[in-house]
Amino acid sequence: MPVKRLYFWQPNAGVPLTKQMFVLLCKCIEEANASRESRVKANVVQYRPILKEENQRVDCVRDFLGISFEEQPDKHFFVIRANRLVVESDSNLPSILEKLQSYRKAIALAFEGVQYRFGDFQLKVFRVSQTETLKAVVMEVEYLPLSSLEKTRVLMDEFLELWQEMISLKSPPGHLFNIDPNFGEYRLSDEYSWQHTAVLYSNAMAQAMSN
Amino acid sequence: MASKAEANVPKVDAKLAKVEGKECIVEGVIETQHVKALEVLLQGISGNQKKKVKVHEIVLKNVRNLGKSVQELRLRCSLEEPQPSWTVTHIGGGMRGATAEKIPALVRNREDSKVSNRALGFFNKLGYKFDHELLRVGFTFKAIQNVTTEAVETDFEITTSVTSIHKIPKIFEIDTAEPLTPGLHLVEVSTPTSAENFLEAATAISTFSEFLAPLLHLSKPGDITGLSSTASAAATSIMSRGSSGKLG
């Protein structure tokens, strides 16, 4: 599948994150004559263990993430960031986990946004919210013709520079930055896949919750 | 409750049974020497080709203090295809109570999900650790069993699984596998079902099981009634009819 990157909007020091940043990014993209396509959604949920005795130790992870994409309704993804582990499953694995009653949903982040087409690129701008609270603004960039990470590395870097320049013309109170996804540590290959995307979104959640 | 059964003839206006998180199942044992006859019989009933099965099943249990109760997860790796494929299965407790007592099959919660190949490591980290493992080798057949209840026809997809269960003395070393009960195969007849149609599913299972009655007794798991006394004669009959090109 086509290569993707996920960029995080970092406001300047002392500047609060607001919905305006989402609006600004969309406006930049529209002014560059990208064509608006559709609304898009994704969800990232953090699971934490349910302990029989709260004060006793347990031999399991502290938390893990479940990721779903509206474009892939039959699939679900799980990431244990601490162990660099990603797993893909049918969409009913969360229901199995619920029946086991060993993990509960602790935090849920909704990614809601807009998709644009810009030549060979597909762009998505998301507001990332925890219930009503805005936690982050992210931009996904997808290069449709190629699926090799190595072959597209330079091109994607240059594309980001182009957008940083376009956005900077609006004197924005922040910038986009790339969180290095370390796909190799997750044993993911150069051939891009939905498991790579799950890792990107799990990193975005971690970044959003740390802000 | 009226019921009519005709194996593997889907009715034009029959609805495929709604399935949601449950299965209806009976099982029995058959001597390995009669498995070929059973295969011939199943091929005749289902009209399909058998699907070969070689599954490495790893049973995981939750660690101490995780969750409210002891739970099992079964991780199954299918070794028949060129690329191994993994499925995780959760089998819950069987239905209990007066209704359950009357049904000739077991109805229990069951859900399966395909998973990618780092699933074992994933569940280990989640606190689901190795309890034991098995190798299942054999075949399955699928057939449609139609059930009519108050003029409503429903089709149930019945899977008959005939496997030899092997224990694996050296952990994860499938090549060391040995039959758990030499000379015997396990037969499981099941259909996915839901809270709404499990009674019809049990009828479908019960009716389908009658086709196999000459060769083996099928009953609720845990209630295994032993080998069929008519198995040898039935097997001989099936094999001779099969070789003459007639099945009846």
PDB file of C-alpha atoms in Angstrom, chain A residues 40-156:
ATOM      1  CA  VAL A  40     -12.133  10.589   7.845  1.00  0.00           C
ATOM      2  CA  LYS A  41     -11.972   8.919  11.237  1.00  0.00           C
ATOM      3  CA  ALA A  42      -9.727   6.739  13.326  1.00  0.00           C
ATOM      4  CA  ASN A  43      -9.731   5.679  16.967  1.00  0.00           C
ATOM      5  CA  VAL A  44      -6.970   4.851  19.408  1.00  0.00           C
ATOM      6  CA  VAL A  45      -7.842   3.302  22.768  1.00  0.00           C
ATOM      7  CA  GLN A  46      -5.491   2.664  25.669  1.00  0.00           C
ATOM      8  CA  TYR A  47      -6.217  -0.548  27.605  1.00  0.00           C
ATOM      9  CA  ARG A  48      -5.074  -1.164  31.162  1.00  0.00           C
ATOM     10  CA  PRO A  49      -5.185  -4.418  33.161  1.00  0.00           C
ATOM     11  CA  ILE A  50      -8.002  -5.259  35.556  1.00  0.00           C
ATOM     12  CA  LEU A  51      -6.438  -6.680  38.693  1.00  0.00           C
ATOM     13  CA  LYS A  52      -8.138  -9.056  41.089  1.00  0.00           C
ATOM     14  CA  GLU A  53      -6.202  -7.527  44.002  1.00  0.00           C
ATOM     15  CA  GLU A  54      -5.178  -3.948  43.403  1.00  0.00           C
ATOM     16  CA  ASN A  55      -2.120  -3.989  45.648  1.00  0.00           C
ATOM     17  CA  GLN A  56      -0.650  -7.220  44.320  1.00  0.00           C
ATOM     18  CA  ARG A  57       1.852  -7.534  41.481  1.00  0.00           C
ATOM     19  CA  VAL A  58       0.862  -8.909  38.087  1.00  0.00           C
ATOM     20  CA  ASP A  59       3.054 -10.219  35.291  1.00  0.00           C
ATOM     21  CA  CYS A  60       1.685  -8.273  32.331  1.00  0.00           C
ATOM     22  CA  VAL A  61       2.052  -4.965  30.457  1.00  0.00           C
ATOM     23  CA  ARG A  62       1.064  -1.696  32.086  1.00  0.00           C
ATOM     24  CA  ASP A  63      -0.999  -0.769  29.036  1.00  0.00           C
ATOM     25  CA  PHE A  64      -1.400  -1.360  25.319  1.00  0.00           C
ATOM     26  CA  LEU A  65      -3.173   0.412  22.474  1.00  0.00           C
ATOM     27  CA  GLY A  66      -5.997  -0.666  20.183  1.00  0.00           C
ATOM     28  CA  ILE A  67      -6.255   1.177  16.869  1.00  0.00           C
ATOM     29  CA  SER A  68      -9.031   1.137  14.280  1.00  0.00           C
ATOM     30  CA  PHE A  69      -9.423   2.980  10.981  1.00  0.00           C
ATOM     31  CA  GLU A  70     -12.742   3.817   9.334  1.00  0.00           C
ATOM     32  CA  GLU A  71     -11.201   2.820   5.970  1.00  0.00           C
ATOM     33  CA  GLN A  72     -10.491  -0.703   7.311  1.00  0.00           C
ATOM     34  CA  PRO A  73     -13.707  -1.753   9.090  1.00  0.00           C
ATOM     35  CA  ASP A  74     -12.794  -5.468   9.086  1.00  0.00           C
ATOM     36  CA  LYS A  75      -9.469  -4.984  10.818  1.00  0.00           C
ATOM     37  CA  HIS A  76      -8.155  -3.970  14.202  1.00  0.00           C
ATOM     38  CA  PHE A  77      -4.617  -3.273  15.316  1.00  0.00           C
ATOM     39  CA  PHE A  78      -2.867  -3.558  18.658  1.00  0.00           C
ATOM     40  CA  VAL A  79       0.428  -1.979  19.657  1.00  0.00           C
ATOM     41  CA  ILE A  80       2.516  -2.526  22.780  1.00  0.00           C
ATOM     42  CA  ARG A  81       4.884   0.423  22.486  1.00  0.00           C
ATOM     43  CA  ALA A  82       7.090  -0.659  25.379  1.00  0.00           C
ATOM     44  CA  ASN A  83       7.864  -3.934  23.572  1.00  0.00           C
ATOM     45  CA  ARG A  84       7.760  -2.615  20.003  1.00  0.00           C
ATOM     46  CA  LEU A  85       5.050  -5.101  19.167  1.00  0.00           C
ATOM     47  CA  VAL A  86       2.262  -4.651  16.615  1.00  0.00           C
ATOM     48  CA  VAL A  87      -0.459  -7.162  15.827  1.00  0.00           C
ATOM     49  CA  GLU A  88      -3.230  -7.105  13.238  1.00  0.00           C
ATOM     50  CA  SER A  89      -6.522  -8.911  13.810  1.00  0.00           C
ATOM     51  CA  ASP A  90     -10.129  -9.199  12.691  1.00  0.00           C
ATOM     52  CA  SER A  91     -12.346  -6.412  13.990  1.00  0.00           C
ATOM     53  CA  ASN A  92     -13.878  -8.655  16.692  1.00  0.00           C
ATOM     54  CA  LEU A  93     -10.723  -9.131  18.803  1.00  0.00           C
ATOM     55  CA  PRO A  94     -11.705  -6.198  21.085  1.00  0.00           C
ATOM     56  CA  SER A  95     -14.965  -8.056  21.741  1.00  0.00           C
ATOM     57  CA  ILE A  96     -12.998 -11.169  22.735  1.00  0.00           C
ATOM     58  CA  LEU A  97     -10.842  -9.071  25.072  1.00  0.00           C
ATOM     59  CA  GLU A  98     -13.988  -7.666  26.622  1.00  0.00           C
ATOM     60  CA  LYS A  99     -15.281 -11.181  27.331  1.00  0.00           C
ATOM     61  CA  LEU A 100     -11.998 -12.068  29.037  1.00  0.00           C
ATOM     62  CA  GLN A 101     -12.568  -9.191  31.441  1.00  0.00           C
ATOM     63  CA  SER A 102      -8.867  -8.785  32.025  1.00  0.00           C
ATOM     64  CA  TYR A 103      -8.425  -5.354  30.407  1.00  0.00           C
ATOM     65  CA  ARG A 104     -10.500  -2.193  30.445  1.00  0.00           C
ATOM     66  CA  LYS A 105     -10.552   0.876  28.180  1.00  0.00           C
ATOM     67  CA  ALA A 106      -8.758   3.624  30.063  1.00  0.00           C
ATOM     68  CA  ILE A 107      -8.333   6.409  27.500  1.00  0.00           C
ATOM     69  CA  ALA A 108      -9.987   6.847  24.109  1.00  0.00           C
ATOM     70  CA  LEU A 109      -8.773   9.302  21.487  1.00  0.00           C
ATOM     71  CA  ALA A 110     -10.908  10.134  18.456  1.00  0.00           C
ATOM     72  CA  PHE A 111      -9.158  11.247  15.269  1.00  0.00           C
ATOM     73  CA  GLU A 112     -11.649  13.214  13.175  1.00  0.00           C
ATOM     74  CA  GLY A 113     -10.674  15.049  10.084  1.00  0.00           C
ATOM     75  CA  VAL A 114     -10.760  15.827   6.416  1.00  0.00           C
ATOM     76  CA  GLN A 115      -9.094  14.132   3.457  1.00  0.00           C
ATOM     77  CA  TYR A 116      -7.636  16.031   0.489  1.00  0.00           C
ATOM     78  CA  ARG A 117      -6.107  15.010  -2.821  1.00  0.00           C
ATOM     79  CA  PHE A 118      -3.026  16.923  -3.940  1.00  0.00           C
ATOM     80  CA  GLY A 119      -1.579  15.429  -7.122  1.00  0.00           C
ATOM     81  CA  ASP A 120       0.078  12.128  -6.211  1.00  0.00           C
ATOM     82  CA  PHE A 121      -0.475  12.817  -2.535  1.00  0.00           C
ATOM     83  CA  GLN A 122      -3.398  12.263  -0.238  1.00  0.00           C
ATOM     84  CA  LEU A 123      -3.489  14.493   2.826  1.00  0.00           C
ATOM     85  CA  LYS A 124      -5.547  14.136   5.967  1.00  0.00           C
ATOM     86  CA  VAL A 125      -5.791  16.701   8.724  1.00  0.00           C
ATOM     87  CA  PHE A 126      -7.113  15.442  12.063  1.00  0.00           C
ATOM     88  CA  ARG A 127      -8.302  16.953  15.292  1.00  0.00           C
ATOM     89  CA  VAL A 128      -7.425  14.484  18.028  1.00  0.00           C
ATOM     90  CA  SER A 129      -9.827  14.662  20.966  1.00  0.00           C
ATOM     91  CA  GLN A 130     -10.378  12.937  24.257  1.00  0.00           C
ATOM     92  CA  THR A 131     -14.143  13.350  24.664  1.00  0.00           C
ATOM     93  CA  GLU A 132     -14.512  17.123  24.183  1.00  0.00           C
ATOM     94  CA  THR A 133     -10.920  18.112  24.875  1.00  0.00           C
ATOM     95  CA  LEU A 134      -8.630  18.808  21.946  1.00  0.00           C
ATOM     96  CA  LYS A 135      -5.346  16.968  22.537  1.00  0.00           C
ATOM     97  CA  ALA A 136      -3.537  17.332  19.202  1.00  0.00           C
ATOM     98  CA  VAL A 137      -3.684  18.284  15.554  1.00  0.00           C
ATOM     99  CA  VAL A 138      -1.965  15.890  13.140  1.00  0.00           C
ATOM    100  CA  MET A 139      -1.497  15.683   9.400  1.00  0.00           C
ATOM    101  CA  GLU A 140      -1.165  12.418   7.491  1.00  0.00           C
ATOM    102  CA  VAL A 141       0.653  12.510   4.175  1.00  0.00           C
ATOM    103  CA  GLU A 142       0.310   9.561   1.800  1.00  0.00           C
ATOM    104  CA  TYR A 143       2.303   9.174  -1.414  1.00  0.00           C
ATOM    105  CA  LEU A 144       0.071   7.089  -3.660  1.00  0.00           C
ATOM    106  CA  PRO A 145       2.470   5.747  -6.332  1.00  0.00           C
ATOM    107  CA  LEU A 146       4.983   3.910  -4.112  1.00  0.00           C
ATOM    108  CA  SER A 147       5.060   1.534  -1.144  1.00  0.00           C
ATOM    109  CA  SER A 148       8.803   1.423  -0.375  1.00  0.00           C
ATOM    110  CA  LEU A 149       9.829   3.482   2.639  1.00  0.00           C
ATOM    111  CA  GLU A 150      13.436   3.774   1.499  1.00  0.00           C
ATOM    112  CA  LYS A 151      12.567   4.867  -2.042  1.00  0.00           C
ATOM    113  CA  THR A 152      10.219   7.588  -0.788  1.00  0.00           C
ATOM    114  CA  ARG A 153      12.301   8.910   2.108  1.00  0.00           C
ATOM    115  CA  VAL A 154      13.862  11.899   0.364  1.00  0.00           C
ATOM    116  CA  LEU A 155      10.676  12.776  -1.499  1.00  0.00           C
ATOM    117  CA  MET A 156       8.616  12.778   1.707  1.00  0.00           C
TER     118      MET A 156
END
